[in-house]
PDB file of C-alpha atoms in Angstrom:
ATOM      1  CA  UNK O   1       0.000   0.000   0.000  1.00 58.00           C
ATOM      2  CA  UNK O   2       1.430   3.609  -1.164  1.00 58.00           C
ATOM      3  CA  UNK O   3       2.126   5.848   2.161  1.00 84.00           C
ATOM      4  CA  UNK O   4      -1.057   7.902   2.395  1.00 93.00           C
ATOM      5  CA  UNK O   5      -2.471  10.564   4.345  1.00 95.00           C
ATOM      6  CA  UNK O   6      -6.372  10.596   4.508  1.00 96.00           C
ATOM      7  CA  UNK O   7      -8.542  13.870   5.063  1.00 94.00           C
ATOM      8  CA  UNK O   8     -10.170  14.356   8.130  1.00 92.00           C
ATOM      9  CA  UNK O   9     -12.432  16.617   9.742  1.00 92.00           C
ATOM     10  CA  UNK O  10      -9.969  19.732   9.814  1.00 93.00           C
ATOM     11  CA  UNK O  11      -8.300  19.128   6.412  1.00 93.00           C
ATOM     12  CA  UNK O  12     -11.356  19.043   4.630  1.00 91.00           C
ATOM     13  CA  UNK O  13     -12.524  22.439   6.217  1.00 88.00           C
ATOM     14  CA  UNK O  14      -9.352  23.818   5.418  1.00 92.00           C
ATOM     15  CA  UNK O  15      -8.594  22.882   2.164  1.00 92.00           C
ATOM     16  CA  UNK O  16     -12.673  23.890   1.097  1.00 87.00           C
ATOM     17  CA  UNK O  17     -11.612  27.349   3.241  1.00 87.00           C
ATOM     18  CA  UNK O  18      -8.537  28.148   0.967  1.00 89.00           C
ATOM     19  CA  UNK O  19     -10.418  27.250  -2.288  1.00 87.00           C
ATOM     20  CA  UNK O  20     -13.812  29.434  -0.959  1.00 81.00           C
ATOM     21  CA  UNK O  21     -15.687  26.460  -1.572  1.00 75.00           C
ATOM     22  CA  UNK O  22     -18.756  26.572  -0.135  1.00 68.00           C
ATOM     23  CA  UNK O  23     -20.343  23.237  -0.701  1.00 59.00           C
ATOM     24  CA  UNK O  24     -23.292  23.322  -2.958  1.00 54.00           C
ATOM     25  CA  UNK O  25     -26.991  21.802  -3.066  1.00 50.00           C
ATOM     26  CA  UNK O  26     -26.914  22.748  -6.525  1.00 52.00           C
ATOM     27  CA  UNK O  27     -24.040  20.120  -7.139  1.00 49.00           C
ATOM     28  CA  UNK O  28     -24.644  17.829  -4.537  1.00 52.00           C
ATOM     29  CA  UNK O  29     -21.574  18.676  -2.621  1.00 61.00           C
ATOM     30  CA  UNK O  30     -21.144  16.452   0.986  1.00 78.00           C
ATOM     31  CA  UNK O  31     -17.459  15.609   1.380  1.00 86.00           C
ATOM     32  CA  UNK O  32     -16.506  12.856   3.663  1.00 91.00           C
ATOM     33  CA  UNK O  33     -14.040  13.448   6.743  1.00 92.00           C
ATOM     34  CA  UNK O  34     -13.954  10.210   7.830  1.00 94.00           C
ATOM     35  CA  UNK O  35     -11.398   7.861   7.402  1.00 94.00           C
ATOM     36  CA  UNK O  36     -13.103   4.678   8.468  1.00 95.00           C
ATOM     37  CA  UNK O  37     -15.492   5.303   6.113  1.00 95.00           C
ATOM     38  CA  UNK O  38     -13.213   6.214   3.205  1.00 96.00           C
ATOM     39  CA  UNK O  39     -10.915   2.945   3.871  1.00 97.00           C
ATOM     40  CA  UNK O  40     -14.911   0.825   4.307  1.00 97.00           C
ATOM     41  CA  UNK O  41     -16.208   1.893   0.892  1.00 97.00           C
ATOM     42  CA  UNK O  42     -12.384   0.737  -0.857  1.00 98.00           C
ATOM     43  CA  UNK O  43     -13.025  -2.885   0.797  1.00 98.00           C
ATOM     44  CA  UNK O  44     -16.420  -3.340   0.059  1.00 97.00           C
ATOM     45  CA  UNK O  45     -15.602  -2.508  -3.676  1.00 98.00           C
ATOM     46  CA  UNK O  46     -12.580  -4.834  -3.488  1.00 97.00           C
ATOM     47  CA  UNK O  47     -10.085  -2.080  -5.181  1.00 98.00           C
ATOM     48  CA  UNK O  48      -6.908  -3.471  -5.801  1.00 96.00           C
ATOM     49  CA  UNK O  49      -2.995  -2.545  -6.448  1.00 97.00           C
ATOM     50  CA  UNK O  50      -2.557  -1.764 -10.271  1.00 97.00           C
ATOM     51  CA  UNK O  51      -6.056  -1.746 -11.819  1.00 97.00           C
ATOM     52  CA  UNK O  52      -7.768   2.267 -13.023  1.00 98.00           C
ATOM     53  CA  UNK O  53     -10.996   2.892 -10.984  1.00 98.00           C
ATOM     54  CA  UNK O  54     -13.162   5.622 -11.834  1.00 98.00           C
ATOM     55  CA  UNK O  55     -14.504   7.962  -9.322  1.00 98.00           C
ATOM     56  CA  UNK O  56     -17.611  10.723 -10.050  1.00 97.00           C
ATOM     57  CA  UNK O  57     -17.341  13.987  -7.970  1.00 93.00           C
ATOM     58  CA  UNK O  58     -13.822  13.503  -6.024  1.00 95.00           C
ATOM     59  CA  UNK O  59     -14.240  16.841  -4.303  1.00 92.00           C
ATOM     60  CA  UNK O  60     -11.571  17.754  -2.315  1.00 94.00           C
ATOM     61  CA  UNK O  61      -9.953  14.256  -2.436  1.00 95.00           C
ATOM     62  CA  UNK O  62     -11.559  12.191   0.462  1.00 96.00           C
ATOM     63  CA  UNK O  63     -12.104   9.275  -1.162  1.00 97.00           C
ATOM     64  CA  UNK O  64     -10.128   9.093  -4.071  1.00 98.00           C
ATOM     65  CA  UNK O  65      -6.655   8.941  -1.295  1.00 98.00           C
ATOM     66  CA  UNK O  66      -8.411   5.673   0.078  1.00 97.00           C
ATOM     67  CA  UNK O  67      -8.420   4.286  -3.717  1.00 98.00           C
ATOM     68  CA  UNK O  68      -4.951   5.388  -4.276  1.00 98.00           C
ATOM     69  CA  UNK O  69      -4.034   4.180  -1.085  1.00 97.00           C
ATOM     70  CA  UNK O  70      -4.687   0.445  -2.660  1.00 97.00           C
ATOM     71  CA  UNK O  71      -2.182   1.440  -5.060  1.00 97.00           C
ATOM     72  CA  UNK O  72      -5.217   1.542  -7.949  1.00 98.00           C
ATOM     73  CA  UNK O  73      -4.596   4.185 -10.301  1.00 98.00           C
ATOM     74  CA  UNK O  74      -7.775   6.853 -10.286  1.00 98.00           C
ATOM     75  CA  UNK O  75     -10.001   8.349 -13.385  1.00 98.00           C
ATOM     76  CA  UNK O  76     -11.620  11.148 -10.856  1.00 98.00           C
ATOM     77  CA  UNK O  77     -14.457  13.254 -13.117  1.00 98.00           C
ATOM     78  CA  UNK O  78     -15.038  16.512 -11.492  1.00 95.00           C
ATOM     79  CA  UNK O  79     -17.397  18.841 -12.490  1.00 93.00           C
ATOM     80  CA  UNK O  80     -16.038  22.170 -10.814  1.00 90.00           C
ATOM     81  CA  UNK O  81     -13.417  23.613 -12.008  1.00 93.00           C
ATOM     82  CA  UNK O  82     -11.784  24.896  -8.843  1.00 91.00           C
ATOM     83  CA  UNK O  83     -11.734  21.204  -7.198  1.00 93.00           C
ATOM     84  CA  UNK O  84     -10.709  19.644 -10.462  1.00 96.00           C
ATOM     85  CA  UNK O  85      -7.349  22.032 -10.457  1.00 96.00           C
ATOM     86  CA  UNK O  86      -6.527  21.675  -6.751  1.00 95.00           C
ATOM     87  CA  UNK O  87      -6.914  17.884  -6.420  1.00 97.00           C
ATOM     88  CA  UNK O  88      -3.570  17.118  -8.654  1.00 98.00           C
ATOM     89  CA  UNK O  89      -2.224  19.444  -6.003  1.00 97.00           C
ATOM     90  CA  UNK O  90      -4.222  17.753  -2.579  1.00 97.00           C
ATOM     91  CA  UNK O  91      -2.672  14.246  -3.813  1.00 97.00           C
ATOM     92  CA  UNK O  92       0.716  15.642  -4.249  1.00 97.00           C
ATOM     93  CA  UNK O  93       0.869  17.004  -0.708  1.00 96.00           C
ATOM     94  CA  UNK O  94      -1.526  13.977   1.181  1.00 97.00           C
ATOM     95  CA  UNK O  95       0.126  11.032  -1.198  1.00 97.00           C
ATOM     96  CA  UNK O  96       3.304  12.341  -3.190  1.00 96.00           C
ATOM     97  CA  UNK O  97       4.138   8.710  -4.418  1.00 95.00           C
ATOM     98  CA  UNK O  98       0.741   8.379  -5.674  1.00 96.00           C
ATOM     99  CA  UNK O  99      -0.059  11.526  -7.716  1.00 96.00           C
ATOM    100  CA  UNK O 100       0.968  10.019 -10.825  1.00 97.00           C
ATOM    101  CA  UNK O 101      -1.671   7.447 -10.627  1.00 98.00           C
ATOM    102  CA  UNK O 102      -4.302  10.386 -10.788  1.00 98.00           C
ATOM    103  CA  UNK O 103      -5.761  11.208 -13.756  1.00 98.00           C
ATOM    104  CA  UNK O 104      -8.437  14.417 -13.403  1.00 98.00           C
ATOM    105  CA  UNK O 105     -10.975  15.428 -16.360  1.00 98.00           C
ATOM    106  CA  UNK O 106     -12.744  17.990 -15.529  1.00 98.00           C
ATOM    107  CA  UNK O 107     -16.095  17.621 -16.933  1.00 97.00           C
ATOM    108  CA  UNK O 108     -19.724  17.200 -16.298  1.00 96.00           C
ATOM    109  CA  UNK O 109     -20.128  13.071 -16.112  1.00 97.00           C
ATOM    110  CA  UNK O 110     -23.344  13.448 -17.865  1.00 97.00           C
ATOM    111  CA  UNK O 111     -21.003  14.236 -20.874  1.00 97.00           C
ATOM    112  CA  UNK O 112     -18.390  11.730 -20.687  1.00 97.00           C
ATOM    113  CA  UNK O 113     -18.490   9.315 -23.260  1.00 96.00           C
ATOM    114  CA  UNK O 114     -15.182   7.547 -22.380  1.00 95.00           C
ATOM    115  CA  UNK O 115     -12.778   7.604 -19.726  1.00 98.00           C
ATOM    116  CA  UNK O 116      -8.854   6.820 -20.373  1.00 97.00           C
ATOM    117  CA  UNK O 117      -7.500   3.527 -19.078  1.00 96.00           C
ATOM    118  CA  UNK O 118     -10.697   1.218 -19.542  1.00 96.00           C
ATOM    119  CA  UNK O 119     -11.523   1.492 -15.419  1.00 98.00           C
ATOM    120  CA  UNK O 120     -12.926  -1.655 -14.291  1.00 97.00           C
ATOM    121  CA  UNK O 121     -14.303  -0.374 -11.113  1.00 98.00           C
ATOM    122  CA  UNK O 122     -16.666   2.792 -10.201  1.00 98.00           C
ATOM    123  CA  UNK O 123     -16.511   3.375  -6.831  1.00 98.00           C
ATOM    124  CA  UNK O 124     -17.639   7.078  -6.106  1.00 96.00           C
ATOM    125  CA  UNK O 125     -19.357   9.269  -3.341  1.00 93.00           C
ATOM    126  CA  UNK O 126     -21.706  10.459  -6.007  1.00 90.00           C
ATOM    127  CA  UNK O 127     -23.461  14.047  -6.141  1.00 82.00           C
ATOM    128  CA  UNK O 128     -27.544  13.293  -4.935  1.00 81.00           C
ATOM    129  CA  UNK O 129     -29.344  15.405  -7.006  1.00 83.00           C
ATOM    130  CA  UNK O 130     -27.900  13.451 -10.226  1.00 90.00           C
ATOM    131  CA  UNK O 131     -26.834   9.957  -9.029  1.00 94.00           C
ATOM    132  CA  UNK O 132     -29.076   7.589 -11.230  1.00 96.00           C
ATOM    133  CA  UNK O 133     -28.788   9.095 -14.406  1.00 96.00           C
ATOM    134  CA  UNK O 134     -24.789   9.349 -14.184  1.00 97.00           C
ATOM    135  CA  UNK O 135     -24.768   5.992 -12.984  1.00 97.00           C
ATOM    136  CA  UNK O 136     -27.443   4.993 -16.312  1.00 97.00           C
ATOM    137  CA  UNK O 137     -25.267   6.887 -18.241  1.00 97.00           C
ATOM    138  CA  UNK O 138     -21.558   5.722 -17.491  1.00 98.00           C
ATOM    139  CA  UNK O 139     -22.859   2.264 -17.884  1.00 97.00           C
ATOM    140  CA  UNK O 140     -24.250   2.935 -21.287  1.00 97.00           C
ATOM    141  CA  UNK O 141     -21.330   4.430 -22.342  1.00 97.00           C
ATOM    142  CA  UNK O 142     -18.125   2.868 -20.826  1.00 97.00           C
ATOM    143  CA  UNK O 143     -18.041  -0.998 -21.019  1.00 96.00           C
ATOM    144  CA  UNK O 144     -15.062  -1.264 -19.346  1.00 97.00           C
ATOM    145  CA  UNK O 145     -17.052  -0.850 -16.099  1.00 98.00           C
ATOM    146  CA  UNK O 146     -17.581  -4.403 -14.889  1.00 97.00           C
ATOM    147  CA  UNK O 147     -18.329  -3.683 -10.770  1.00 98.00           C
ATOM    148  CA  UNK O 148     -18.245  -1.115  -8.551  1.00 97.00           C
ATOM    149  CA  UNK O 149     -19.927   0.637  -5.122  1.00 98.00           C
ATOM    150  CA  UNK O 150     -21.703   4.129  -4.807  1.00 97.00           C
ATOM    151  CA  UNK O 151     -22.835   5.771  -2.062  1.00 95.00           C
ATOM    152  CA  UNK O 152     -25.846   7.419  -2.943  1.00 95.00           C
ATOM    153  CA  UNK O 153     -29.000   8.812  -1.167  1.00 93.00           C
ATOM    154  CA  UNK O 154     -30.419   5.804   0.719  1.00 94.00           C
ATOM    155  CA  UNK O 155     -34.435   6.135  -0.857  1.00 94.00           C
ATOM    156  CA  UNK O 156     -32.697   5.858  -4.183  1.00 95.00           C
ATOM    157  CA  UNK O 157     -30.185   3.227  -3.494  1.00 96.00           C
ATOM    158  CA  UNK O 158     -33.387   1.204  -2.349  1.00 96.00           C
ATOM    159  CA  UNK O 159     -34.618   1.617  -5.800  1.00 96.00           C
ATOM    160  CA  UNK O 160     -31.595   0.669  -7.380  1.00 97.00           C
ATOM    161  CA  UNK O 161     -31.320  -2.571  -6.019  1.00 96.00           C
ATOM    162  CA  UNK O 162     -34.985  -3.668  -5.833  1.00 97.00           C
ATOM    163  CA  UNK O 163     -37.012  -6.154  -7.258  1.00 95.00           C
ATOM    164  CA  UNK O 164     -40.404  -6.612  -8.512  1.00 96.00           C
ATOM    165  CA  UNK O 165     -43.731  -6.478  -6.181  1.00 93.00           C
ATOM    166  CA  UNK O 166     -42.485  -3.783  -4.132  1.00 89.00           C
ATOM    167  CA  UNK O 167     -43.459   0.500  -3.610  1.00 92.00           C
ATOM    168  CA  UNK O 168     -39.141   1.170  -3.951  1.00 95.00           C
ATOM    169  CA  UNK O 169     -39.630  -0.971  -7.599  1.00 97.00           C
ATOM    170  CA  UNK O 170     -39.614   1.286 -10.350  1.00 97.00           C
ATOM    171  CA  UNK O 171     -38.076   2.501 -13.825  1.00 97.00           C
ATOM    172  CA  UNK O 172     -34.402   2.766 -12.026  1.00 97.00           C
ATOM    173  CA  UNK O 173     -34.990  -0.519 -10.817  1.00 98.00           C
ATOM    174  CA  UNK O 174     -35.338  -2.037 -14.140  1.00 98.00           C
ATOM    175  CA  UNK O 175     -32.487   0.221 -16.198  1.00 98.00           C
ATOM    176  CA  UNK O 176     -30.569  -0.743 -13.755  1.00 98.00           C
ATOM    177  CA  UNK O 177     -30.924  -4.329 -14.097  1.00 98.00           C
ATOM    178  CA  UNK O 178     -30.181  -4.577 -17.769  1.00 98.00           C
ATOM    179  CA  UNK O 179     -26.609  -3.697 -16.811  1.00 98.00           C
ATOM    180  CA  UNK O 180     -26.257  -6.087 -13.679  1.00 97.00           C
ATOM    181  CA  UNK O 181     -26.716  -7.278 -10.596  1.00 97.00           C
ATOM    182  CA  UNK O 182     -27.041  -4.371  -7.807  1.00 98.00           C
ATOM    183  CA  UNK O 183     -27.201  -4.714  -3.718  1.00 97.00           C
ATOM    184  CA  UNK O 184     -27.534  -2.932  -0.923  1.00 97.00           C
ATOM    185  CA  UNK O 185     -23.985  -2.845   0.875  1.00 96.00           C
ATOM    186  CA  UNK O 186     -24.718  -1.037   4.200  1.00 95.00           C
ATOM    187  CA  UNK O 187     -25.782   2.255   5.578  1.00 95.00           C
ATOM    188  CA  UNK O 188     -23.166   5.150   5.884  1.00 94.00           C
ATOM    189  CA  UNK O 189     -24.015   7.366   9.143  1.00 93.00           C
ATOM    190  CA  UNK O 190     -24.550  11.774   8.129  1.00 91.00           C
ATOM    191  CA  UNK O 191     -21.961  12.456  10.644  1.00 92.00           C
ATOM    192  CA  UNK O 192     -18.909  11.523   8.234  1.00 92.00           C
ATOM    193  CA  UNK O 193     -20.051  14.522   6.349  1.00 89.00           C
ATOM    194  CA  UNK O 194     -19.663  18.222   6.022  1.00 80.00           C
ATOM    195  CA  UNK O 195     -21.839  19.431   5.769  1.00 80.00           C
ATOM    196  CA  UNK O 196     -23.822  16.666   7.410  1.00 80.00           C
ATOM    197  CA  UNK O 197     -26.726  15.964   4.402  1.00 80.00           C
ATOM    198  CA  UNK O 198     -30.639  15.891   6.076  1.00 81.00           C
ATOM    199  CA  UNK O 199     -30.984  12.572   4.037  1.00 86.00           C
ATOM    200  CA  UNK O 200     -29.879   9.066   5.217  1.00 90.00           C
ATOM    201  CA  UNK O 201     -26.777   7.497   2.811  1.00 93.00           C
ATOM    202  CA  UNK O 202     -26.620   4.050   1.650  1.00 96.00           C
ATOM    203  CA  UNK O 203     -23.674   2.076  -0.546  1.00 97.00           C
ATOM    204  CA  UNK O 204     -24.983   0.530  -3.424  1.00 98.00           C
ATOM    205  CA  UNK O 205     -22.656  -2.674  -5.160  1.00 98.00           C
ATOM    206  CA  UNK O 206     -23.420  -3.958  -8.415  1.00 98.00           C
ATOM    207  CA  UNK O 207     -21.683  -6.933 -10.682  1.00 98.00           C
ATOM    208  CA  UNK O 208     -22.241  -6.152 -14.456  1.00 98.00           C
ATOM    209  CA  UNK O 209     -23.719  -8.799 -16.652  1.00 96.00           C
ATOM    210  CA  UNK O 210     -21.125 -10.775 -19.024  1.00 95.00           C
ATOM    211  CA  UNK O 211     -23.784  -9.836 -21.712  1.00 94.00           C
ATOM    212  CA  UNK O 212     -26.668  -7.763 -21.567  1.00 94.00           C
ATOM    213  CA  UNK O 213     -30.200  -8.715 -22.202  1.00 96.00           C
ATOM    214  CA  UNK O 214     -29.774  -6.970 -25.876  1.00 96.00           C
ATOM    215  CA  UNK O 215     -28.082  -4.443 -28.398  1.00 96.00           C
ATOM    216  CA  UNK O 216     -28.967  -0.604 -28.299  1.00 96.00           C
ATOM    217  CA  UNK O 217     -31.497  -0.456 -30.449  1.00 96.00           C
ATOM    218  CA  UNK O 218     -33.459  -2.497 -28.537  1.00 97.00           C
ATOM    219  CA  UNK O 219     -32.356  -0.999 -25.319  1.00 98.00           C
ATOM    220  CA  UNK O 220     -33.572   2.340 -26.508  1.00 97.00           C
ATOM    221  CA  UNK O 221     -37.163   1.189 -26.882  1.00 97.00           C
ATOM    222  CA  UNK O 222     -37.300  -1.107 -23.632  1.00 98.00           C
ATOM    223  CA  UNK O 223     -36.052   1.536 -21.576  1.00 98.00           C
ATOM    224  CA  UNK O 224     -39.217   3.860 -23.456  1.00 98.00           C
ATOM    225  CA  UNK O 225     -41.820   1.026 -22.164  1.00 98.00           C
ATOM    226  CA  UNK O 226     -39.659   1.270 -18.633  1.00 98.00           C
ATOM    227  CA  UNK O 227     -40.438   5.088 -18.735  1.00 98.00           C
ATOM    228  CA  UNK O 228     -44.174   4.605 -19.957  1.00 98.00           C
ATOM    229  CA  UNK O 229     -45.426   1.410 -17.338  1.00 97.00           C
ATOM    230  CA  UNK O 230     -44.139   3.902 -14.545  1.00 97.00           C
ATOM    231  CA  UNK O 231     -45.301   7.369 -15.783  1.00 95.00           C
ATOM    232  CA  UNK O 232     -48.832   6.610 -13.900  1.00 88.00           C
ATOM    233  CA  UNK O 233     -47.719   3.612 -11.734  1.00 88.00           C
ATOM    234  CA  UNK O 234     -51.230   2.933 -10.536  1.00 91.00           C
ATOM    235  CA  UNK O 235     -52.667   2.580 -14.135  1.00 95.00           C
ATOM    236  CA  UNK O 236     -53.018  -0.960 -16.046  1.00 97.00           C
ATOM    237  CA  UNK O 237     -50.052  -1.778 -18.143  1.00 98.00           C
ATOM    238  CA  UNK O 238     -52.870  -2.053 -20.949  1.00 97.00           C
ATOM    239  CA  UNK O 239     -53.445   2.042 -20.317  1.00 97.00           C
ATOM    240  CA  UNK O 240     -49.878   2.623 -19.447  1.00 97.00           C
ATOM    241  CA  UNK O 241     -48.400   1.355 -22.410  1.00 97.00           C
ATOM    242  CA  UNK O 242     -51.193   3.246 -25.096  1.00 97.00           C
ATOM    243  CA  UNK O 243     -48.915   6.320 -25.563  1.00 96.00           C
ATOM    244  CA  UNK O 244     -45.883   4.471 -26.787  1.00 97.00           C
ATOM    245  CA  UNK O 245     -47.747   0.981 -28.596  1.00 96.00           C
ATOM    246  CA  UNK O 246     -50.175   4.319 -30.388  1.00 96.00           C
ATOM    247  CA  UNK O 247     -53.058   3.100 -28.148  1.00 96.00           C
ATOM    248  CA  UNK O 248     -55.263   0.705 -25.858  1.00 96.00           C
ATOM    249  CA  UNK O 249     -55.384  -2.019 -28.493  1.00 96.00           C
ATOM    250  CA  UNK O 250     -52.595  -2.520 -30.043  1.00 96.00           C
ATOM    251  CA  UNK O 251     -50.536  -2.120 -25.824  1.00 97.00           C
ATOM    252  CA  UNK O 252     -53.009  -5.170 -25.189  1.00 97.00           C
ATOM    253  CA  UNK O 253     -52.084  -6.936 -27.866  1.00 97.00           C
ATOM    254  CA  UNK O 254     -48.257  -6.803 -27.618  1.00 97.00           C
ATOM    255  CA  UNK O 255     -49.047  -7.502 -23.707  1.00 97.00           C
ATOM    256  CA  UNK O 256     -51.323 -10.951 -24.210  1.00 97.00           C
ATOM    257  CA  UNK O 257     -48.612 -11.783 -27.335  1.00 96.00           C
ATOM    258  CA  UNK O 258     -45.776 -11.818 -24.710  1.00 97.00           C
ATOM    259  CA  UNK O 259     -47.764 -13.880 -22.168  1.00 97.00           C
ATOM    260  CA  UNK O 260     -48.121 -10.525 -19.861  1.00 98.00           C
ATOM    261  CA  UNK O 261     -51.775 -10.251 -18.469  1.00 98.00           C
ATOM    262  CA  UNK O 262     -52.737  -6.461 -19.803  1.00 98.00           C
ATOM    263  CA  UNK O 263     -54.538  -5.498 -16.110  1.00 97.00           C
ATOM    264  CA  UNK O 264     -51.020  -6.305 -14.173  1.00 97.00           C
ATOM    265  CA  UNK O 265     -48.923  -2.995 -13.447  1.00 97.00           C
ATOM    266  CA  UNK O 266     -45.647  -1.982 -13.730  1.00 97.00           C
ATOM    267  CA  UNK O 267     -44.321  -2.684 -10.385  1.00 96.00           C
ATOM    268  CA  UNK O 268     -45.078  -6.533 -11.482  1.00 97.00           C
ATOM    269  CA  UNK O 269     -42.857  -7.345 -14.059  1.00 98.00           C
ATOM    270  CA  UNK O 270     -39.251  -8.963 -14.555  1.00 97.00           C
ATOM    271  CA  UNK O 271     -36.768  -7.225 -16.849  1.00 98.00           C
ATOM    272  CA  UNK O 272     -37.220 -10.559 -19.060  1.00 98.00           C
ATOM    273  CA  UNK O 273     -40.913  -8.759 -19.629  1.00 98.00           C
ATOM    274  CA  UNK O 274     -40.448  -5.095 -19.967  1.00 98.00           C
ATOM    275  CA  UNK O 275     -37.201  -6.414 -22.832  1.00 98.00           C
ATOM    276  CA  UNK O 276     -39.872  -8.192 -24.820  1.00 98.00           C
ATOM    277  CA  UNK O 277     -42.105  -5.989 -24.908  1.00 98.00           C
ATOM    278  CA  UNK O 278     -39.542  -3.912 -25.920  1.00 98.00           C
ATOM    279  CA  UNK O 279     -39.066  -6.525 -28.589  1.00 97.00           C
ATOM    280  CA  UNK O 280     -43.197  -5.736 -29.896  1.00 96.00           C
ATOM    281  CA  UNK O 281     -42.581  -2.421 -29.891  1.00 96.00           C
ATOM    282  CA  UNK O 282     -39.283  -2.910 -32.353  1.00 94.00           C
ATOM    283  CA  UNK O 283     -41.489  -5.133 -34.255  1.00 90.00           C
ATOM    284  CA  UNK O 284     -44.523  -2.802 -34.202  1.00 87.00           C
ATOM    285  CA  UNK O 285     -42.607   0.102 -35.834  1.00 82.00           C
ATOM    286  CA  UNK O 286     -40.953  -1.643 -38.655  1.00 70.00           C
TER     287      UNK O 286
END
């Protein structure tokens, strides 16, 4: 392991102090002082010496000194500017024999369409107010991601990893199972924040499929049946469905053709469903 310091309570006020960062609801900003936590989320995730991680909203460096720490080498995306120039510098001083392991882009995630050094890990403290769709997103478009753990807001991590049948079931549920396998991987205490958040945290683990359920194209229109069945969750899937099949009929149809009965609701159904039915509605346009 590379000789690391880790931020606590009194670097990370300092080092936000001599930058004027105030930290932001508008970007999601919590940074994590604790250590234990830091050195918790790198085990869970099972970082290890010599493979590229990517991290999402490194702030002042918290987190991604635990990774390097492992003696991983770090892909850290930060969208503002002022953090994304000082944390070259932060490593340097907290981990000199690391900083050339660090790679920064500074960059709004949502944009990134490939990260250098094929990452095989995502392990990131990520920004609440954006967390599922930059999660949706880097999984779309970097298939080097094969595992990783995020601590995210705990309502949405719920969703993330559920299953059918349940209220926390919905169209994040489901995206996020075409790409893998997701879990719940503990709870993570507001105190090991500043500023402390008025949510609860939760870290999220998930395991990416060796193949997913199908190619774009037909990811495109399952995810649009995703977004329709849980538009008006308490409606039928045969009334759900209308807007995107062109209406009642022809939703029923595709429904009672993939063995789906039409009066069930979204909460109900397996990915296996919603990507066949993504299937009809490939078929239905041609």
């Amino acid at each position: 392991m590379a000789e690391v310091r880790l931020l606590g309570p009194t670097e990370v006020r300092t080092l936000a102090e001599s930058l004027d960062v105030t930290p932001t609801k508008r970007l999601g900003q919590n940074f994590v002082h604790d250590a234990n936590t830091v050195r918790r989320i790198v085990r869970i995730a099972g970082v290890r010496a010599g493979e590229t991680v990517a991290e999402v909203g490194p702030g002042l460096g918290s987190l991604t000194l635990g990774l390097l720490e492992t003696g991983a080498s770090v892909v850290a995306v930060e969208i503002d500017g002022r953090l994304a120039d000082r944390l070259p510098e932060i490593v340097a001083e907290f981990a000199p024999e690391a900083a050339g392991r660090l790679t920064v882009i500074h960059e709004d995630a949502l944009r990134v369409t490939d990260l250098p050094g094929d990452p095989a890990r995502l392990v990131a403290n990520l920004p609440y107010n954006v967390s599922v769709p930059v999660l949706l997103h880097l999984l779309e478009h970097v298939p080097s991601l094969r595992s990783g753990v995020v601590m995210v807001q705990a309502e949405v991590g719920q969703r993330l990893a559920a299953g059918p049948g349940g209220k926390e079931y919905g169209a994040p549920s489901v995206k996020a199972a075409w790409y893998g396998e997701w879990a719940t991987a503990g709870s993570v205490s507001r105190q090991v924040f500043w500023p402390v958040p008025n949510v609860d945290s939760i870290l999220i683990s998930f395991e990416r499929h060796t193949s997913e359920p199908g190619d774009e194209a037909l990811r495109r229109t399952t995810f649009q049946v995703v977004d329709a069945a849980f538009r008006q969750r308490r409606k039928m899937l045969r009334q759900a469905l209308a807007p995107v099949f062109g209406d009642a009929g022809r939703a029923t149809a595709a429904l009672e053709e993939s063995g789906i009965d039409p009066t069930l609701r979204g909460e109900q159904l397996l990915l296996a469903q919603f990507v066949e039915l993504g299937r009809r509605l490939q078929a239905d346009r041609l």
